Coordinates of C-alpha atoms and ligand atoms in Angstrom, one line a residue:
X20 CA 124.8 -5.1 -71.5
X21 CA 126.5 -6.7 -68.4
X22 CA 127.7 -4.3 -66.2
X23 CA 128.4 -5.2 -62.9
X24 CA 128.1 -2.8 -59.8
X25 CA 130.5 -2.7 -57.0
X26 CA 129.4 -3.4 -53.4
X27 CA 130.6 -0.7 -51.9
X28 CA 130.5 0.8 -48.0
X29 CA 129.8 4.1 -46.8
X30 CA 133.1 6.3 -47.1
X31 CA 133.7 7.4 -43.4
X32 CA 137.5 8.5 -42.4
X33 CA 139.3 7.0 -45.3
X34 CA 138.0 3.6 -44.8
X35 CA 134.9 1.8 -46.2
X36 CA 132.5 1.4 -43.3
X37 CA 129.3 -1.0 -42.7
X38 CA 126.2 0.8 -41.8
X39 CA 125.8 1.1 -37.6
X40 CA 122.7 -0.4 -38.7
X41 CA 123.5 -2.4 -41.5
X42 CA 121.1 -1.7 -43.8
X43 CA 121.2 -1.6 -47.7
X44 CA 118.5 -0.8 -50.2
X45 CA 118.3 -1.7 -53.9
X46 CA 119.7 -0.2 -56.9
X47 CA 117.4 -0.2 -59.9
X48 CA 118.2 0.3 -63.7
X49 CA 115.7 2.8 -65.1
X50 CA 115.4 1.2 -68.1
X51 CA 114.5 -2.6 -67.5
X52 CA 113.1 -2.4 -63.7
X53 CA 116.1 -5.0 -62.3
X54 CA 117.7 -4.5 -59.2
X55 CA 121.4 -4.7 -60.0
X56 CA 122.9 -3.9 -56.2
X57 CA 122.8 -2.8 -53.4
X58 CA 123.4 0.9 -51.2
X59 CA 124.4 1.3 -48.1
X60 CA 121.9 3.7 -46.1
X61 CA 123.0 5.8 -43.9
X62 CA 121.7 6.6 -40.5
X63 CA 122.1 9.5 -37.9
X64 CA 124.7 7.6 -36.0
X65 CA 126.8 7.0 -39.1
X66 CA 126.6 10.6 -39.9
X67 CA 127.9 11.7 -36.7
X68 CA 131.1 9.7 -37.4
X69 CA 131.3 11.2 -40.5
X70 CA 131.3 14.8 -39.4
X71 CA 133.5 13.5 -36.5
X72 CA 136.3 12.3 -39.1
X73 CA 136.1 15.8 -41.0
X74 CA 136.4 17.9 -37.9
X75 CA 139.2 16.0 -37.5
X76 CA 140.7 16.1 -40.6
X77 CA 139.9 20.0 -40.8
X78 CA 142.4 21.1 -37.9
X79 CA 142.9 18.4 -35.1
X80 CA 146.7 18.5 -36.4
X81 CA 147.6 22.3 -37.0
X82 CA 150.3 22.0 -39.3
X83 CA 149.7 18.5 -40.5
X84 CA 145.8 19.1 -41.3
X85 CA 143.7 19.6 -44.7
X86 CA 142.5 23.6 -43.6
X87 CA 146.3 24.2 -43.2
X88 CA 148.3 22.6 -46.1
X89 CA 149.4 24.5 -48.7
X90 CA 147.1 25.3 -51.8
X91 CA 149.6 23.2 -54.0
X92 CA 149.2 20.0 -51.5
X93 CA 145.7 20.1 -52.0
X94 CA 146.1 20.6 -55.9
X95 CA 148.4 17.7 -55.9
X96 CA 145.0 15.7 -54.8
X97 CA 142.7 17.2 -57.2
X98 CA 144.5 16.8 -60.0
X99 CA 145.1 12.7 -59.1
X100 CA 141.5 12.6 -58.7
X101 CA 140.7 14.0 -62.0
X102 CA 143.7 11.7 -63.5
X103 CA 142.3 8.4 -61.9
X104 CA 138.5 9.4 -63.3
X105 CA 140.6 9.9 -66.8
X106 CA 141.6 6.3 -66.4
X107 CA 138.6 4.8 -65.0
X108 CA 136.0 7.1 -67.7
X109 CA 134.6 4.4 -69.5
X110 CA 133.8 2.5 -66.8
X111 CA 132.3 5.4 -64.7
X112 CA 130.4 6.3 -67.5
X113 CA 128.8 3.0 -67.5
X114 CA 127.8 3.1 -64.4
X115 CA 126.0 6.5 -64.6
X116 CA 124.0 5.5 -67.6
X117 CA 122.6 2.0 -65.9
X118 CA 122.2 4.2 -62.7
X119 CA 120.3 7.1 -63.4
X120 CA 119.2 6.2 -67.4
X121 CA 120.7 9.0 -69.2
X122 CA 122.6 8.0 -72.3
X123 CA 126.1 6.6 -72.3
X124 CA 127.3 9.7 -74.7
X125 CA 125.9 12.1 -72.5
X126 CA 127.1 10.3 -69.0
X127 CA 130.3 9.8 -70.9
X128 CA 130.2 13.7 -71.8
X129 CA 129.4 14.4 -68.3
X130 CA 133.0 12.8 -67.0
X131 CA 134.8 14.9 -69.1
X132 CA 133.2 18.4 -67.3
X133 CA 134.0 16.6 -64.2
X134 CA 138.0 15.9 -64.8
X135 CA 137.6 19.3 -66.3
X136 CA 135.9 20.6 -62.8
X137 CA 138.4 18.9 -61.1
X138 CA 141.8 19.9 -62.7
X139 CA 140.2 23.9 -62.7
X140 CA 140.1 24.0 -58.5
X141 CA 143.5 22.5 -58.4
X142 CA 144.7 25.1 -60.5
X143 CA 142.3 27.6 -57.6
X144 CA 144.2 26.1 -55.3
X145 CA 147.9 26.5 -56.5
X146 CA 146.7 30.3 -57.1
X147 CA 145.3 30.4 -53.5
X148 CA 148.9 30.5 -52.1
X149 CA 150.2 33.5 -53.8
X150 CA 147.3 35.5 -52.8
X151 CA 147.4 35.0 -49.0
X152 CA 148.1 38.1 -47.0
X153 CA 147.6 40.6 -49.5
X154 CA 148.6 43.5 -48.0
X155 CA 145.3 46.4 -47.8
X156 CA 146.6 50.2 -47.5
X157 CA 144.2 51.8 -45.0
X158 CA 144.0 55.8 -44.7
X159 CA 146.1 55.4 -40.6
X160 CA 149.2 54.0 -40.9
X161 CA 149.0 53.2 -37.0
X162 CA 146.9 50.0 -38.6
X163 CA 148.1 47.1 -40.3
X164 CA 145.6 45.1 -42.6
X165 CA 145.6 42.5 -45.2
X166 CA 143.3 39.5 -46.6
X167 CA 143.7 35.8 -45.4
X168 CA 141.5 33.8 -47.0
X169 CA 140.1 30.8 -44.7
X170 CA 138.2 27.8 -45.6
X171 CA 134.8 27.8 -43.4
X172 CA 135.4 24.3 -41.9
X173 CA 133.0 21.2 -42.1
X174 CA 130.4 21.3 -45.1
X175 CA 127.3 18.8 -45.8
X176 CA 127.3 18.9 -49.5
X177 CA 123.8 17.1 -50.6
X178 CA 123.2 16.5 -53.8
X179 CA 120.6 15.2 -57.1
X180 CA 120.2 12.6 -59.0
X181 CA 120.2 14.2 -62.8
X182 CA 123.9 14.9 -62.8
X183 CA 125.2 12.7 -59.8
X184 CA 128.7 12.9 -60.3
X185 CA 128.8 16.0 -62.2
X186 CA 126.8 17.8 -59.2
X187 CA 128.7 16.3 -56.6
X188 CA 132.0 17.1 -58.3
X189 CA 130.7 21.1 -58.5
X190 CA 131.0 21.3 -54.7
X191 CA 133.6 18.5 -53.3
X192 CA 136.1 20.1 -56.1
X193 CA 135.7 23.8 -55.0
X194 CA 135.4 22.7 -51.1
X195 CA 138.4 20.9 -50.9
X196 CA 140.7 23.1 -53.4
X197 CA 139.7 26.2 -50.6
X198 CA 140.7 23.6 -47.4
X199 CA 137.5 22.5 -46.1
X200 CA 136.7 19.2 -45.2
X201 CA 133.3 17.4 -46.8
X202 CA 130.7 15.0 -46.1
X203 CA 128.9 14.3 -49.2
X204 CA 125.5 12.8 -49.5
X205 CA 124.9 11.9 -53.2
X206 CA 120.5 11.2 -54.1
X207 CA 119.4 8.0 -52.9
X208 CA 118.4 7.3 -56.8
X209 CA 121.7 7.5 -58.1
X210 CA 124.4 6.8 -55.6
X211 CA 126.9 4.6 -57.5
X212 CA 129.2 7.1 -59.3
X213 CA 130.3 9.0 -56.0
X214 CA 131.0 5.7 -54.0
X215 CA 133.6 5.1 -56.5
X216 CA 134.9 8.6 -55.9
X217 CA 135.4 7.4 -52.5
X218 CA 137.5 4.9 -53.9
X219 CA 139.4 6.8 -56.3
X220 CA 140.2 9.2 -52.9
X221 CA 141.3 5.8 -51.1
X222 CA 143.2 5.0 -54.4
X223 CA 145.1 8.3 -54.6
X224 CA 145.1 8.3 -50.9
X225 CA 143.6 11.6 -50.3
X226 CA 144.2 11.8 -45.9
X227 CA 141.0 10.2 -43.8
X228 CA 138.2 12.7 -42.7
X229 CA 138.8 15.2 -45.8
X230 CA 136.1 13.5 -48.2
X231 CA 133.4 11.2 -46.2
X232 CA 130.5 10.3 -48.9
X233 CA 127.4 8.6 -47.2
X234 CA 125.0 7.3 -48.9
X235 CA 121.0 6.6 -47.5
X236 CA 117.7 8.2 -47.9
X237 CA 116.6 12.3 -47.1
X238 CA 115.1 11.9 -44.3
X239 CA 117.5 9.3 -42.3
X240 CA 120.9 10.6 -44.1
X241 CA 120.7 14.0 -45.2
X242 CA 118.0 15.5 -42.9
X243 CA 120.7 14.4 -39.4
X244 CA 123.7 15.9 -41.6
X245 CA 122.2 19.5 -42.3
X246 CA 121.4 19.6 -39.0
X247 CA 124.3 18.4 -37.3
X248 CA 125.9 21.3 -34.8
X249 CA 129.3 20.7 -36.3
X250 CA 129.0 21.0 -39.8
X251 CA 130.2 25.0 -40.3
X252 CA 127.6 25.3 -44.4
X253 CA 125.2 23.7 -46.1
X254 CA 125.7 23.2 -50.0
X255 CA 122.4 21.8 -51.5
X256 CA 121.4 21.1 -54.9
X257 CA 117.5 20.2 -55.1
X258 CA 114.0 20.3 -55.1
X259 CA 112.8 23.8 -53.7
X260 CA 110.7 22.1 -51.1
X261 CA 113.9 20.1 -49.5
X262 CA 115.7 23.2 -50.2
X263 CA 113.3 24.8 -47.6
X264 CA 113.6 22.3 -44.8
X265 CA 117.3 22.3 -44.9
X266 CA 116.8 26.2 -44.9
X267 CA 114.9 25.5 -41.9
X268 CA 117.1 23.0 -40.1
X269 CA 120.2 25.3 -40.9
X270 CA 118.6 28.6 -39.5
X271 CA 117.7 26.8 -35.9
X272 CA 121.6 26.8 -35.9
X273 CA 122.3 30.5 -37.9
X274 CA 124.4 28.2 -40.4
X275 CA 125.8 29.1 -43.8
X276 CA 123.4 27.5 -47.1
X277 CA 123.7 28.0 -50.5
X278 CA 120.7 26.1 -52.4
X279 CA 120.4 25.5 -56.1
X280 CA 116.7 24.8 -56.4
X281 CA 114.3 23.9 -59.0
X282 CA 113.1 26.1 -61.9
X283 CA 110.4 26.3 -64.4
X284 CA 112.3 28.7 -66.9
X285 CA 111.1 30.2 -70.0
X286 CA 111.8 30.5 -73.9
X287 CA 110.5 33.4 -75.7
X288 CA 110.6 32.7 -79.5
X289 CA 109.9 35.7 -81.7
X290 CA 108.2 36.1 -84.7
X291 CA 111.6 37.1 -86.7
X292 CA 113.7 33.8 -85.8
X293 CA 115.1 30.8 -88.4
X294 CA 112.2 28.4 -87.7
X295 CA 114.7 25.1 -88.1
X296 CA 117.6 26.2 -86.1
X297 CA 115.1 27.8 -82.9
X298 CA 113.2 24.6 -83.0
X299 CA 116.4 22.3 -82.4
X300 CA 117.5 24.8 -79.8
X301 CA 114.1 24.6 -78.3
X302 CA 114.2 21.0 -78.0
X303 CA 117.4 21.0 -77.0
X304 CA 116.7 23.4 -73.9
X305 CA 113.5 21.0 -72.7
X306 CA 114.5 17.6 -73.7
X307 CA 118.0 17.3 -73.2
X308 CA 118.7 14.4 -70.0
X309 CA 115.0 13.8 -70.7
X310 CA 114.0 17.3 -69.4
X311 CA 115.7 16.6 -66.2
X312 CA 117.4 19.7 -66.0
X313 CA 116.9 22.2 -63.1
X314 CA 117.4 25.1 -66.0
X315 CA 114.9 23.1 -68.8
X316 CA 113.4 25.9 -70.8
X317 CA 110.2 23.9 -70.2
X318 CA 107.4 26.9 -70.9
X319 CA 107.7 28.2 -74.4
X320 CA 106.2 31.8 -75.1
X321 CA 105.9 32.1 -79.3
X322 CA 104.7 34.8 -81.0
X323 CA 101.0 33.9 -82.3
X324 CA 102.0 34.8 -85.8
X325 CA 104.5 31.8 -86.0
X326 CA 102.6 30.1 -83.6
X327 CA 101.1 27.4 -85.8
X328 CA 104.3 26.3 -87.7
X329 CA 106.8 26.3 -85.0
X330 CA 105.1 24.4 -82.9
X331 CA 104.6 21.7 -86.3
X332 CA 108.3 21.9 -86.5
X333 CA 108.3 21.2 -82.7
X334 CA 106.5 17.8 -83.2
X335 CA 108.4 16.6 -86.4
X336 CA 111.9 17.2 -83.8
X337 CA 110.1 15.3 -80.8
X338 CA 108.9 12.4 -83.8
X339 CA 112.4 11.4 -84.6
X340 CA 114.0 11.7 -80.7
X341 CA 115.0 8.3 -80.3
X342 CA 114.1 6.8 -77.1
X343 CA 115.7 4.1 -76.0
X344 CA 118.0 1.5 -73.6
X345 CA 120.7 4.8 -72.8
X346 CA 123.3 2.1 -73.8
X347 CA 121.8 1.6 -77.6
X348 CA 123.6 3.6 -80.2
X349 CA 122.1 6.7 -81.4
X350 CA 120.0 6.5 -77.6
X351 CA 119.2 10.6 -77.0
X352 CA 116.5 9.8 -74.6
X353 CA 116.8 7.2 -71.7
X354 CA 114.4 6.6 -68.7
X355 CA 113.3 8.4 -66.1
X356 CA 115.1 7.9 -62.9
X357 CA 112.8 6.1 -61.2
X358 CA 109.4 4.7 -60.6
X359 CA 108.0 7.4 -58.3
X360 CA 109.1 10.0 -60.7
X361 CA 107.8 8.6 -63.5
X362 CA 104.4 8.5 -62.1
X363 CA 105.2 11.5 -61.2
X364 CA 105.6 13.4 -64.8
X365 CA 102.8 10.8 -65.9
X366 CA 100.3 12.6 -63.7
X367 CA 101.0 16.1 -64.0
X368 CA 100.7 15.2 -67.8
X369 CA 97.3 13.6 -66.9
X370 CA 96.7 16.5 -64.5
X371 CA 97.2 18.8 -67.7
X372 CA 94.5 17.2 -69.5
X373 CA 92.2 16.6 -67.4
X374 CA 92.5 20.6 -67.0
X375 CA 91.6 20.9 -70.3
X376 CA 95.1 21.2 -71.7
X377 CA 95.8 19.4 -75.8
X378 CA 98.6 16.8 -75.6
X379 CA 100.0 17.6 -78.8
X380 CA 102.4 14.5 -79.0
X381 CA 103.6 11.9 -76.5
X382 CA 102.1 12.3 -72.9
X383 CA 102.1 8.5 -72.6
X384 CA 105.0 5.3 -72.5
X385 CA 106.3 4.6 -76.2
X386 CA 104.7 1.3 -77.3
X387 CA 107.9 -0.2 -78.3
X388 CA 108.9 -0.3 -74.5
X389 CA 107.4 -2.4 -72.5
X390 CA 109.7 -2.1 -69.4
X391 CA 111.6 0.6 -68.0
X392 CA 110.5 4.5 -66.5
X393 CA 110.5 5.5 -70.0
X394 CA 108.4 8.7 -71.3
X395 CA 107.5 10.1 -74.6
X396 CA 108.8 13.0 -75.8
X397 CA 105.1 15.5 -74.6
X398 CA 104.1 18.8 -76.2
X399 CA 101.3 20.3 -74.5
X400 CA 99.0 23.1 -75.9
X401 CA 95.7 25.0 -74.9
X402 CA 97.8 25.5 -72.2
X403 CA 96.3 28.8 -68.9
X404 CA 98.3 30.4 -66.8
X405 CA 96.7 28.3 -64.1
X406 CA 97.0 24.9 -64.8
X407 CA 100.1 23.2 -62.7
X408 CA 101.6 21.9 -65.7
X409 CA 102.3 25.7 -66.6
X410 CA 103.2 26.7 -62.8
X411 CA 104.8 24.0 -61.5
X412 CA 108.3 22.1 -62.4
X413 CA 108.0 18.3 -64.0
X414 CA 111.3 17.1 -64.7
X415 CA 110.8 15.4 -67.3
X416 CA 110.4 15.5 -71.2
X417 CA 107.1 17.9 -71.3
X418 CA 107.1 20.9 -73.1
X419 CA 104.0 23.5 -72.6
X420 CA 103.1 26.1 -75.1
X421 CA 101.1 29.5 -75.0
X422 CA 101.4 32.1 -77.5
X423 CA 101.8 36.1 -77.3
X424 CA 101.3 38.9 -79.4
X425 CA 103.5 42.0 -77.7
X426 CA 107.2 42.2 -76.1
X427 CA 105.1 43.7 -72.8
X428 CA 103.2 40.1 -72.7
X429 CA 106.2 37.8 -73.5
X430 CA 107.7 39.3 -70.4
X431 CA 104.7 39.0 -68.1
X432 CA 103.9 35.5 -68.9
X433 CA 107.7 34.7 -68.3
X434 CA 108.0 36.6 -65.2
X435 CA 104.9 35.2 -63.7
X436 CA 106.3 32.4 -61.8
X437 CA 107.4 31.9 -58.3
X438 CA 110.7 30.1 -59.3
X439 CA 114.1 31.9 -60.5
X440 CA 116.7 30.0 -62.3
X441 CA 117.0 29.9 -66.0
X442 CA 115.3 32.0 -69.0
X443 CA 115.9 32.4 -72.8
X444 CA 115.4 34.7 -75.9
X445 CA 115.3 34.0 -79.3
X446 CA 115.4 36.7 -82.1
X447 CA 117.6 38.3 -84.9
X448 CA 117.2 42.0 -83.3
X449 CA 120.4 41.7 -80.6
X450 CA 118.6 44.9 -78.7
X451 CA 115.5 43.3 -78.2
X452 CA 117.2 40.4 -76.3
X453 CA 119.6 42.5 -74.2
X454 CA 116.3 44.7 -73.1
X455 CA 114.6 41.7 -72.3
X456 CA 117.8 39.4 -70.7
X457 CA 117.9 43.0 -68.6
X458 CA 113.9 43.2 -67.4
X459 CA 114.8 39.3 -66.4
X460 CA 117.7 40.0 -64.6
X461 CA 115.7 42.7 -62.2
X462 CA 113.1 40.3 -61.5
X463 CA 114.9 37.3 -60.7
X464 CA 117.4 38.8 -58.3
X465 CA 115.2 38.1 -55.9
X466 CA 114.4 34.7 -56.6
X467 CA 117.4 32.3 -56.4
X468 CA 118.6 33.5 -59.9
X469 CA 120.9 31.1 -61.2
X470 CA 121.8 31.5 -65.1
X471 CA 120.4 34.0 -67.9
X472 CA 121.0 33.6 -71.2
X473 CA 120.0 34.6 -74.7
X474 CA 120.1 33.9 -78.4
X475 CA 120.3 35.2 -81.3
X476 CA 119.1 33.9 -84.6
Ligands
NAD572 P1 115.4 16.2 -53.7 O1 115.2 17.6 -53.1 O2 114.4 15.2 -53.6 O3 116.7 15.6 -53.2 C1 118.0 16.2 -53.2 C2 118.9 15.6 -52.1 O4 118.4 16.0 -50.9 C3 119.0 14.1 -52.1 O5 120.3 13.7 -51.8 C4 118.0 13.8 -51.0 O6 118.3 12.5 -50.4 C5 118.3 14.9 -50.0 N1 117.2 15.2 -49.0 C6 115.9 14.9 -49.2 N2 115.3 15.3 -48.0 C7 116.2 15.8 -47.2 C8 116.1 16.4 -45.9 N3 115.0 16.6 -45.3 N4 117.3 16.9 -45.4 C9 118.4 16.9 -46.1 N5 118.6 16.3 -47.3 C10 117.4 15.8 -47.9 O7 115.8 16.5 -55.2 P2 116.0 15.5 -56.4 O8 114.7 14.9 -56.8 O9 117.1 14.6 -56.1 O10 116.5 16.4 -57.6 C11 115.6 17.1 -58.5 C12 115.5 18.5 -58.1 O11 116.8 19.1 -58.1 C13 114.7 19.3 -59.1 O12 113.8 20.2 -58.4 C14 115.8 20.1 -59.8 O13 115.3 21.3 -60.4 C15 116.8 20.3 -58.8 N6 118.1 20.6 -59.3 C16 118.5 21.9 -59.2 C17 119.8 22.2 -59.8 C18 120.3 23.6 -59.7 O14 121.5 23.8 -60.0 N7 119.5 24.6 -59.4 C19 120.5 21.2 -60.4 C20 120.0 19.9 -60.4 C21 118.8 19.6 -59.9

């Protein structure tokens, strides 16, 4: 499919800006290996203007500025943001599939929760007014108290590649609905979506300096951003080990982060569950966007007794997964992002085996693809608690197996990980889950806890 690519700038005070340096590196399509454009990249010295232009934008003008306007100005914004992605949809959809390979349904599924993302902080914002200066009654009527709620100022917002406009939308939507002012600096892998938010925020003329987006690599982009003395917080959505180094760099300077890190999350399946319907959800929770899912429920923990037959009802789902170009009808599982991280799931799958793990099915390229990052469909058993393809997150479409035989053991094998994030249960008895959702919920407190849920059968 021709689709061409924009040539875009970096987005720096409301006007498209060459790199100081002038540099550019190469957009590649997952699934055929082509170079189809061009990025700008991003250095120190164009991140400095960037944070320049939003300190600006954030309160040079008290009166006039984005920190000061009225809730309902900055809806007003929002909501022609999400109108212009209504109009422009198909198109943006396009692009995120040939980008970052996930299938057009899915990218196309993925604008919809970002207009919805989107029109939900405007209607924040509107709300926001009518809840400035609540009054607070204090036991001394001598004192006079009540709540003003302030935005925190200039925020880096550095995002992933798996959902690049989705993830970027989850914290430029909220940021700008409370009247802060963002640079944004969307994964080098998958850039092309958020530049043409910049130019829907030209389009709808959202004022210069609220939204900057630079594009350019971790270390030359994002690294000088979360360490820049004028930005006020850090939102990051990543791996854990970048998530530590910006941890790091924002700590020299006692700054704000919120980190959404990576995960290795669990599904415990029960020995009393509907086979057909826990295998699809199963799938579902490992193989969905290719497994490329910070929450993927990417360890299973069945009971031995239904051991044998799930996991063969497992491997029939995996057989009929098509895998294909994410623009072919019927496509439910694209490429990999990119080169390095394809190599990257093909050797923690080799890892596996050479460990003495069973590659149950897939663990290698499909033979009807010859080009492309693509990735079979992997169900790995024989699986120890040791092995890094139990411990450690792939991101990609690998599924690894072990078996218990009491509630006690379930939770232990789920529990013993050094990651947070997402977790699942599957059984008819509604008790047993809420005890064990509850067990979970202690545990990962601690540990960057992000989403728990359960299901019943
Ligand atoms: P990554 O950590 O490699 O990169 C994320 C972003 O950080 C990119 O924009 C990158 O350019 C930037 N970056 C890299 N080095 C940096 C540095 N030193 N300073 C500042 N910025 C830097 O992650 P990725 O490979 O893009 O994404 C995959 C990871 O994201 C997985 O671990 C996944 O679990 C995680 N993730 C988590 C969530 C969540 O909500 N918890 C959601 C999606 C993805």
């Amino acid at each position: 499919m021709a689709i061409s690519i924009p040539s875009r700038q970096l987005f720096i005070d409301g006007e498209w800006k060459v790199p100081l340096l002038n540099n550019r590196f190469p957009i590649i399509n997952p699934a055929t290996e082509d170079i189809i454009g061009h990025i700008p990249a991003a250095t120190k010295e164009d991140v400095d203007l960037a944070v320049d232009a939003a300190k600006r934008a954030f309160s040079h003008n008290k009166g006039k500025d984005w920190s000061s306007a009225p809730g309902s100005v900055r809806a007003r914004y929002l909501r022609a943001i999400a109108s212009k992605i209504t109009e422009k949809k198909d198109e943006l959809g396009k692009l995120e599939a040939i980008d970052c390979g996930k299938p057009l349904d899915e990218a196309l599924a993925d604008l919809d929760d970002v207009i919805g993302c989107f029109n939900y902080y405007a209607e924040l914002a509107e709300g926001l007014d009518a809840k400035q200066n609540a009054p607070v009654s204090l036991p001394m009527e001598t004192f006079k108290s009540y709540v003003l709620k302030e935005p925190i100022g200039v925020v880096a917002l550095i995002t992933p590649w798996n959902y690049p406009l989705l993830m970027a939308t989850w914290k430029v939507a909220p940021a700008l609905a409370a009247g802060c002012t963002a640079i944004l600096k969307p994964s080098e892998l998958a850039s092309v979506t958020c530049l043409e938010l910049a130019e829907i925020c030209r389009e709808v003329g959202l004022p210069p300096g609220v939204l900057n987006i630079v594009t350019g690599l971790g270390n030359e982009a994002g690294a000088p951003l979360s360490s820049h003395p004028d930005v006020d917080k850090i939102s990051f959505t990543g791996s854990s080990a970048t998530g530590s180094r910006i941890m790091t760099a924002a700590a020299q300077l006692t700054k704000p982060v919120s980190l959404e890190l990576g995960g290795k999350s669990p599904i415990i399946v029960f020995e009393d569950v509907d086979l057909d319907k826990t295998a699809e959800w199963t799938i579902f929770g490992c193989f969905f966007t290719n497994g490329q899912i910070c929450s993927a429920t990417s360890r299973l923990i069945v009971h031995e007794s239904i051991a044998t037959e799930f996991v063969n009802r497992l491997v029939q789902w995996a057989k009929n997964i098509k895998i294909s170009d994410p623009f072919e009808e019927g496509c439910r599982l694209g490429p990999i992002v990119s080169e390095g991280q394809y190599k990257k799931v093909l050797n923690c799958i080799s890892t596996a085996k050479s460990e003495g793990a069973t590659i149950l099915i897939g663990g290698s390229r499909p033979e009807h693809l010859k080009k492309g990052y693509f990735v079979e469909p992997t169900i790995i058993t024989d699986v120890t608690t040791s092995m890094q393809i139990w411990r450690e997150e792939v991101f990609g479409p690998v599924l690894c197996v072990k078996t218990f035989s009491t509630e006690e053991e379930a939770i232990e094998l789920a529990n013993d990980t050094h990651y947070g994030l997402g977790s699942a249960v599957m059984s008819k008895d509604l008790e047993r889950c809420e005890r064990i959702s509850k067990v979970r919920l202690i545990l990962d407190y601690h540990k960057n806890c992000k989403t728990k849920g359960f299901y019943v059968n």
